[in-house]
Amino acid sequence: MPQDERDQVDRRTLLKAVGGATATVSIAGCGGSQTTPTEGGDGTETAMDTTEGDEGTETSNEGDESAFEVGVTLGQMDSGLDPHDHAETPTNIIVSQAYEGLMGRDKEGGIIAKLATEWERVESGTVRFTLRDGVTFHNGDPVTSEDVRYSIRRIETEEVGGALPQDGDLAGSKALESVEAGDGEVTVTFGGLNPIVFALFATNGQIMQQSWVENNENSYINRNTNGTGPFQVTDYQSGTSVSYEKYDDYWGEPAAADEATITASSESATRVNQLVAGETDIVTNVPPQEISRVEGSEGTSVSPVPSTRIIFLQMRYDVEPFSSQQFRQAMNYAVDVESIIENVLQGFGEVTGQPTLSQFTGHNPDIEPYGHDPERAEQLVEESGHAGVDITLQTPIGRYLKDVEVAQTAANQIDSLSNVNCELQQREFNSLVQDVTASSIEDRPRFTLLGWGNAEFDAAQTIIPLLTSDGPLTVLKSDEVDSLIQEAQSEPDPEARRQTLRECNQLLHDLAPWVFLHQQFSVYGTSDDIEWQPRPDELIDLWTASPN
Amino acid sequence: MSLGRLAIKRSLQGVGVVWGVITVVFALRFITPGSVINAVAPLDASRETRRAIAADLGLDQPIYVQYVQYLADLARGDMGHSYVKGLEVTRMVFQRVPATVELAVAATIVAIVLSIPLGVLSATRRNSPVDYGATLFSLGGISTPNFWLGIMLILIFAVQFNVFQTSGRGVTSVAVLTSLVGPEPFVGTLLEWLSYITLPAIALGTYFMALITRLTRSGMLDELGKSYVRAARAKGAPESLVRYKHALRNTLIPVITVLGLQLGTLIGGAVITEAVFAWPGLGTLVIQSINLRDWPALQGSLIVIGTAFVIVNIVVDIIYGYLDPRVVYD
């Protein structure tokens, strides 16, 4: 065969082969990962292993027309399913459907019984929990006091759980000394009086099965669950979706939903599109510009709720001009918070005048917010001796609801004072946090917009980290504040402690280490097909959702 | 140079490029502001907790130790564990690959099916309204950002008319194929699959479609003006034979080259489209990893994307040399 003819034949053959190969690759490439984790384990896993493949799992209710299903779209997925190995809200929402603690919270933030039926302080540093009978993990094994002991120690003791970010979430500032597992009860001893120990246990400390944790790798625990909650995970797609089904042997009132799915989209427009198109039932963080679209669509509505997050501008006490109390107060008078709430946040916010929100223990109802008074602000700037000063406000981008717009408006209002020039600097959040959490106060930003969530509903959980001399994020050093907080934290009588915290809040209002802005609202978009009320602690309790 | 030697040479160059990608991506974490500890620990974590977490993740080691360790792990096929999720990165990444490949292939199919006939039609009816329409269409396709097109497609076809899903993946193509033999109804499964993939495939494939249309049109015009076409016509060969058997076949050689290269680009370039459609592929993983400062997951994703691109380039290079004997590689 001549050379050119042979080449021609080869080329044709190859073109055909390429065509065939492309088709084959298309089909093969379109295949999902069929992996179903069955590795590891102690034999108990197989009862509740979740599948992790693209095919998903057909649940028992598949095809059942009467099954009630709920879908949620968050802004971000979980950071693994280990309930102790995270410190952020999306993961908490996802694991809380399957895991529970000894205590919990109701819709208003009040403490309720979960796996413990009773709790008492037996000594100043010792508390005892009576465990609920007849509770089982999703693999069918009963919950024992040893499991509870192990879970508490896993969070608080590095030798047991390693370096977990929830370290201190149960013990607070008092180190865990011992946990004793008795017959149907658990006794926990700390290194001293912890007045908010029950508030901490009501928010943190989900219970895991000791043998299940010890017999599995971390990576397995991060993609499977074995809790006691009303839902059990049936399918886990890391970073994409989590599917649940109702746990039939749940100890409490069973969930109305037979199945639930949580997905995420970082784009708020995508979340709203899903809701409006009827593909999901609950979406989080509907931005103000999308509210009219949700309200205007048939079958969807907006459900706002005051959250446990406060937004403020913090000022470093040790540098000029913020070292002047008069100047700090002037900044509070300069910013028109009501206007920000009305015009930037579409009304979804509440003016604050102290670091403690109105639903929290220690809130002082007698404190009035500063109010907008530019003339008074200019006068205080003059009196402080810093007239003509240039300052720069730093703000994170996209961390809090409309953060850049809020900071821009506040900076403009300060800049409009005749004797202060204020500029705005926008910063990527992780980069800003690097500075905000710097070990030395000298390395922290001077004037920054920040937000703080406090799921324990207690004033001390905001004031201690942010406003006491040794707080990891503090911008203030005040012996009076330190002393009042110390007094509150060693006060066993709740009413006396509440009075001390109120006094502390009054002092902080006067010292004005922050420009007190607003209480952020959580704005959910919900389908009219379901009945569900949002809660202030940003948790989404799908077990309370019912068909409408 | 023989084809075998060419393949070996290109493969070795490819290994060098992938190593470069690994090194650059690894270095990026040390020049990017912010710390992974802030993504893992709460804001009010004590210094001791932060130090313990850093030690736990191996971040307290010198950079060169971390680098050598990473290369050694990679050589064993271990991309490490996600800082944030605690999962094996190899698993996380390869779980996302099918979705990305599926979208890239679907976008390519959408592009090919529409672009080649349009390009041929445009060339054979030069200066006609069809040609002007095709030119305008391809200009629009090249000029339209795919994220904007994606948003518009969602608003019109998913939200307004409710024909397609707004986002997500739903069923896979494997589920469609298995429904042929399984208990699930084939048509229903196919329609559900199409309801998820159509819009992202159009959004991602439009630029590609416009590119191939232009390439086919200019290639066809070029070929139709050549002497062998005149000779074929002079011999009395039917016009359809001249156009589709002779001219189009020669036009397709550069088109196949671009197709191959573009497939590599689609695998790596679907980041924005995946984000708009919440498509659970590598692009979404890249964005999630950046947001969470999850460097092992980000490194793993970028290495896989980079490697895929290099492999596709090498294969196209070799195929091109094979298809066109006039190409000489020194």
PDB file of C-alpha atoms in Angstrom, chain A residues 77-240:
ATOM      1  CA  MET A  77     -22.603  23.714  53.771  1.00  0.00           C
ATOM      2  CA  ASP A  78     -21.100  22.030  56.814  1.00  0.00           C
ATOM      3  CA  SER A  79     -17.472  21.586  57.738  1.00  0.00           C
ATOM      4  CA  GLY A  80     -17.922  17.864  58.360  1.00  0.00           C
ATOM      5  CA  LEU A  81     -20.505  15.973  60.421  1.00  0.00           C
ATOM      6  CA  ASP A  82     -18.489  15.640  63.627  1.00  0.00           C
ATOM      7  CA  PRO A  83     -20.681  17.637  66.039  1.00  0.00           C
ATOM      8  CA  HIS A  84     -17.704  18.595  68.227  1.00  0.00           C
ATOM      9  CA  ASP A  85     -15.273  19.530  65.466  1.00  0.00           C
ATOM     10  CA  HIS A  86     -16.742  22.800  64.276  1.00  0.00           C
ATOM     11  CA  ALA A  87     -17.513  26.268  65.506  1.00  0.00           C
ATOM     12  CA  GLU A  88     -19.849  27.785  62.959  1.00  0.00           C
ATOM     13  CA  THR A  89     -23.583  28.030  62.342  1.00  0.00           C
ATOM     14  CA  PRO A  90     -24.080  26.069  59.063  1.00  0.00           C
ATOM     15  CA  THR A  91     -22.500  22.942  60.531  1.00  0.00           C
ATOM     16  CA  ASN A  92     -24.473  23.381  63.705  1.00  0.00           C
ATOM     17  CA  ILE A  93     -27.709  23.535  61.727  1.00  0.00           C
ATOM     18  CA  ILE A  94     -26.829  20.369  59.802  1.00  0.00           C
ATOM     19  CA  VAL A  95     -25.616  18.229  62.717  1.00  0.00           C
ATOM     20  CA  SER A  96     -28.371  19.408  65.071  1.00  0.00           C
ATOM     21  CA  GLN A  97     -30.967  17.499  63.094  1.00  0.00           C
ATOM     22  CA  ALA A  98     -29.227  14.265  64.110  1.00  0.00           C
ATOM     23  CA  TYR A  99     -27.390  15.051  67.362  1.00  0.00           C
ATOM     24  CA  GLU A 100     -28.656  16.401  70.675  1.00  0.00           C
ATOM     25  CA  GLY A 101     -27.169  17.594  73.921  1.00  0.00           C
ATOM     26  CA  LEU A 102     -28.243  17.096  77.506  1.00  0.00           C
ATOM     27  CA  MET A 103     -30.214  20.301  77.314  1.00  0.00           C
ATOM     28  CA  GLY A 104     -31.510  22.460  74.485  1.00  0.00           C
ATOM     29  CA  ARG A 105     -33.353  25.676  73.751  1.00  0.00           C
ATOM     30  CA  ASP A 106     -36.873  26.476  72.667  1.00  0.00           C
ATOM     31  CA  LYS A 107     -37.897  28.966  70.002  1.00  0.00           C
ATOM     32  CA  GLU A 108     -37.502  31.895  72.380  1.00  0.00           C
ATOM     33  CA  GLY A 109     -34.089  30.804  73.635  1.00  0.00           C
ATOM     34  CA  GLY A 110     -35.371  29.333  76.907  1.00  0.00           C
ATOM     35  CA  ILE A 111     -33.604  26.260  78.305  1.00  0.00           C
ATOM     36  CA  ILE A 112     -35.413  22.923  77.812  1.00  0.00           C
ATOM     37  CA  ALA A 113     -34.697  19.292  78.689  1.00  0.00           C
ATOM     38  CA  LYS A 114     -33.225  17.007  76.048  1.00  0.00           C
ATOM     39  CA  LEU A 115     -31.187  13.935  77.005  1.00  0.00           C
ATOM     40  CA  ALA A 116     -31.150  15.074  80.624  1.00  0.00           C
ATOM     41  CA  THR A 117     -34.461  15.373  82.426  1.00  0.00           C
ATOM     42  CA  GLU A 118     -33.105  17.240  85.454  1.00  0.00           C
ATOM     43  CA  TRP A 119     -30.035  19.234  86.348  1.00  0.00           C
ATOM     44  CA  GLU A 120     -28.823  20.764  89.569  1.00  0.00           C
ATOM     45  CA  ARG A 121     -25.822  22.508  91.057  1.00  0.00           C
ATOM     46  CA  VAL A 122     -24.706  20.238  93.892  1.00  0.00           C
ATOM     47  CA  GLU A 123     -21.719  22.350  94.885  1.00  0.00           C
ATOM     48  CA  SER A 124     -20.314  25.627  93.652  1.00  0.00           C
ATOM     49  CA  GLY A 125     -18.176  23.944  90.953  1.00  0.00           C
ATOM     50  CA  THR A 126     -20.151  20.723  90.575  1.00  0.00           C
ATOM     51  CA  VAL A 127     -23.318  20.024  88.582  1.00  0.00           C
ATOM     52  CA  ARG A 128     -25.311  16.839  88.161  1.00  0.00           C
ATOM     53  CA  PHE A 129     -27.486  15.728  85.255  1.00  0.00           C
ATOM     54  CA  THR A 130     -30.161  13.036  85.475  1.00  0.00           C
ATOM     55  CA  LEU A 131     -30.320  11.199  82.172  1.00  0.00           C
ATOM     56  CA  ARG A 132     -33.491  10.372  80.287  1.00  0.00           C
ATOM     57  CA  ASP A 133     -34.428   6.686  80.127  1.00  0.00           C
ATOM     58  CA  GLY A 134     -35.013   4.807  76.909  1.00  0.00           C
ATOM     59  CA  VAL A 135     -33.008   7.000  74.551  1.00  0.00           C
ATOM     60  CA  THR A 136     -31.212   5.208  71.725  1.00  0.00           C
ATOM     61  CA  PHE A 137     -28.628   6.204  69.194  1.00  0.00           C
ATOM     62  CA  HIS A 138     -29.606   5.817  65.557  1.00  0.00           C
ATOM     63  CA  ASN A 139     -27.783   2.497  65.427  1.00  0.00           C
ATOM     64  CA  GLY A 140     -30.167   1.182  68.090  1.00  0.00           C
ATOM     65  CA  ASP A 141     -27.764   1.171  71.038  1.00  0.00           C
ATOM     66  CA  PRO A 142     -28.945   2.807  74.267  1.00  0.00           C
ATOM     67  CA  VAL A 143     -27.371   6.052  75.471  1.00  0.00           C
ATOM     68  CA  THR A 144     -25.344   5.401  78.622  1.00  0.00           C
ATOM     69  CA  SER A 145     -23.844   7.693  81.226  1.00  0.00           C
ATOM     70  CA  GLU A 146     -20.433   6.571  79.929  1.00  0.00           C
ATOM     71  CA  ASP A 147     -21.300   7.977  76.509  1.00  0.00           C
ATOM     72  CA  VAL A 148     -22.241  11.290  78.107  1.00  0.00           C
ATOM     73  CA  ARG A 149     -19.031  11.312  80.153  1.00  0.00           C
ATOM     74  CA  TYR A 150     -17.005  10.581  77.044  1.00  0.00           C
ATOM     75  CA  SER A 151     -18.710  13.323  75.009  1.00  0.00           C
ATOM     76  CA  ILE A 152     -18.069  15.979  77.653  1.00  0.00           C
ATOM     77  CA  ARG A 153     -14.443  14.915  77.999  1.00  0.00           C
ATOM     78  CA  ARG A 154     -13.984  14.763  74.208  1.00  0.00           C
ATOM     79  CA  ILE A 155     -14.893  18.450  73.965  1.00  0.00           C
ATOM     80  CA  GLU A 156     -12.971  19.666  76.974  1.00  0.00           C
ATOM     81  CA  THR A 157      -9.937  17.388  77.234  1.00  0.00           C
ATOM     82  CA  GLU A 158      -7.293  17.453  74.531  1.00  0.00           C
ATOM     83  CA  GLU A 159      -6.048  13.977  75.466  1.00  0.00           C
ATOM     84  CA  VAL A 160      -9.468  12.559  74.598  1.00  0.00           C
ATOM     85  CA  GLY A 161     -10.658  14.582  71.613  1.00  0.00           C
ATOM     86  CA  GLY A 162      -7.513  16.258  70.320  1.00  0.00           C
ATOM     87  CA  ALA A 163      -7.448  19.971  69.566  1.00  0.00           C
ATOM     88  CA  LEU A 164     -11.135  20.653  68.942  1.00  0.00           C
ATOM     89  CA  PRO A 165     -12.406  24.184  68.299  1.00  0.00           C
ATOM     90  CA  GLN A 166     -15.209  23.719  70.855  1.00  0.00           C
ATOM     91  CA  ASP A 167     -12.685  23.526  73.675  1.00  0.00           C
ATOM     92  CA  GLY A 168     -14.136  25.598  76.541  1.00  0.00           C
ATOM     93  CA  ASP A 169     -17.694  25.639  75.219  1.00  0.00           C
ATOM     94  CA  LEU A 170     -18.927  23.700  78.263  1.00  0.00           C
ATOM     95  CA  ALA A 171     -16.437  24.695  80.915  1.00  0.00           C
ATOM     96  CA  GLY A 172     -16.206  28.402  80.147  1.00  0.00           C
ATOM     97  CA  SER A 173     -13.270  29.951  81.950  1.00  0.00           C
ATOM     98  CA  LYS A 174     -13.220  27.196  84.604  1.00  0.00           C
ATOM     99  CA  ALA A 175     -11.289  24.136  83.511  1.00  0.00           C
ATOM    100  CA  LEU A 176     -13.010  20.771  83.550  1.00  0.00           C
ATOM    101  CA  GLU A 177     -11.726  18.761  86.501  1.00  0.00           C
ATOM    102  CA  SER A 178     -13.664  15.520  86.355  1.00  0.00           C
ATOM    103  CA  VAL A 179     -16.740  13.784  84.949  1.00  0.00           C
ATOM    104  CA  GLU A 180     -18.240  10.893  86.876  1.00  0.00           C
ATOM    105  CA  ALA A 181     -20.688   8.504  85.219  1.00  0.00           C
ATOM    106  CA  GLY A 182     -23.199   7.081  87.679  1.00  0.00           C
ATOM    107  CA  ASP A 183     -26.367   5.066  87.373  1.00  0.00           C
ATOM    108  CA  GLY A 184     -28.530   7.190  85.112  1.00  0.00           C
ATOM    109  CA  GLU A 185     -26.704  10.356  86.039  1.00  0.00           C
ATOM    110  CA  VAL A 186     -23.531  12.240  85.299  1.00  0.00           C
ATOM    111  CA  THR A 187     -21.665  14.547  87.680  1.00  0.00           C
ATOM    112  CA  VAL A 188     -19.379  17.213  86.243  1.00  0.00           C
ATOM    113  CA  THR A 189     -16.857  19.134  88.314  1.00  0.00           C
ATOM    114  CA  PHE A 190     -15.150  22.325  87.181  1.00  0.00           C
ATOM    115  CA  GLY A 191     -12.253  24.265  88.695  1.00  0.00           C
ATOM    116  CA  GLY A 192     -14.644  26.720  90.358  1.00  0.00           C
ATOM    117  CA  LEU A 193     -18.095  28.256  90.162  1.00  0.00           C
ATOM    118  CA  ASN A 194     -19.375  28.592  86.603  1.00  0.00           C
ATOM    119  CA  PRO A 195     -22.609  30.611  86.906  1.00  0.00           C
ATOM    120  CA  ILE A 196     -23.661  30.065  83.298  1.00  0.00           C
ATOM    121  CA  VAL A 197     -22.878  26.365  83.144  1.00  0.00           C
ATOM    122  CA  PHE A 198     -26.460  25.398  82.262  1.00  0.00           C
ATOM    123  CA  ALA A 199     -26.624  28.095  79.564  1.00  0.00           C
ATOM    124  CA  LEU A 200     -23.476  26.573  78.077  1.00  0.00           C
ATOM    125  CA  PHE A 201     -24.840  23.025  78.208  1.00  0.00           C
ATOM    126  CA  ALA A 202     -28.106  24.200  76.633  1.00  0.00           C
ATOM    127  CA  THR A 203     -26.226  25.483  73.600  1.00  0.00           C
ATOM    128  CA  ASN A 204     -23.300  23.091  73.267  1.00  0.00           C
ATOM    129  CA  GLY A 205     -22.228  19.546  74.000  1.00  0.00           C
ATOM    130  CA  GLN A 206     -23.925  17.090  71.668  1.00  0.00           C
ATOM    131  CA  ILE A 207     -23.778  13.499  72.850  1.00  0.00           C
ATOM    132  CA  MET A 208     -21.949  10.865  70.806  1.00  0.00           C
ATOM    133  CA  GLN A 209     -21.545   7.134  71.339  1.00  0.00           C
ATOM    134  CA  GLN A 210     -18.118   6.372  72.784  1.00  0.00           C
ATOM    135  CA  SER A 211     -17.596   3.037  71.020  1.00  0.00           C
ATOM    136  CA  TRP A 212     -18.687   4.452  67.675  1.00  0.00           C
ATOM    137  CA  VAL A 213     -16.261   7.353  67.915  1.00  0.00           C
ATOM    138  CA  GLU A 214     -13.369   5.258  69.156  1.00  0.00           C
ATOM    139  CA  ASN A 215     -13.808   2.596  66.490  1.00  0.00           C
ATOM    140  CA  ASN A 216     -13.905   4.944  63.551  1.00  0.00           C
ATOM    141  CA  GLU A 217     -11.499   7.284  61.800  1.00  0.00           C
ATOM    142  CA  ASN A 218     -12.096  11.027  61.987  1.00  0.00           C
ATOM    143  CA  SER A 219     -12.822  11.159  58.282  1.00  0.00           C
ATOM    144  CA  TYR A 220     -15.564   8.543  58.759  1.00  0.00           C
ATOM    145  CA  ILE A 221     -17.096  10.452  61.671  1.00  0.00           C
ATOM    146  CA  ASN A 222     -17.064  13.570  59.520  1.00  0.00           C
ATOM    147  CA  ARG A 223     -19.260  12.018  56.841  1.00  0.00           C
ATOM    148  CA  ASN A 224     -21.554   9.803  58.928  1.00  0.00           C
ATOM    149  CA  THR A 225     -23.739  10.365  61.965  1.00  0.00           C
ATOM    150  CA  ASN A 226     -24.906   8.342  64.923  1.00  0.00           C
ATOM    151  CA  GLY A 227     -26.877  10.666  67.142  1.00  0.00           C
ATOM    152  CA  THR A 228     -30.106  10.572  69.070  1.00  0.00           C
ATOM    153  CA  GLY A 229     -31.944  13.356  67.239  1.00  0.00           C
ATOM    154  CA  PRO A 230     -35.292  13.317  65.428  1.00  0.00           C
ATOM    155  CA  PHE A 231     -33.634  12.800  62.033  1.00  0.00           C
ATOM    156  CA  GLN A 232     -30.960  10.398  60.840  1.00  0.00           C
ATOM    157  CA  VAL A 233     -28.736  11.087  57.876  1.00  0.00           C
ATOM    158  CA  THR A 234     -29.376   8.894  54.838  1.00  0.00           C
ATOM    159  CA  ASP A 235     -27.125  10.515  52.274  1.00  0.00           C
ATOM    160  CA  TYR A 236     -24.172  12.838  52.675  1.00  0.00           C
ATOM    161  CA  GLN A 237     -22.583  14.637  49.744  1.00  0.00           C
ATOM    162  CA  SER A 238     -19.718  16.666  51.149  1.00  0.00           C
ATOM    163  CA  GLY A 239     -20.178  20.334  50.315  1.00  0.00           C
ATOM    164  CA  THR A 240     -23.332  19.636  48.332  1.00  0.00           C
TER     165      THR A 240
END
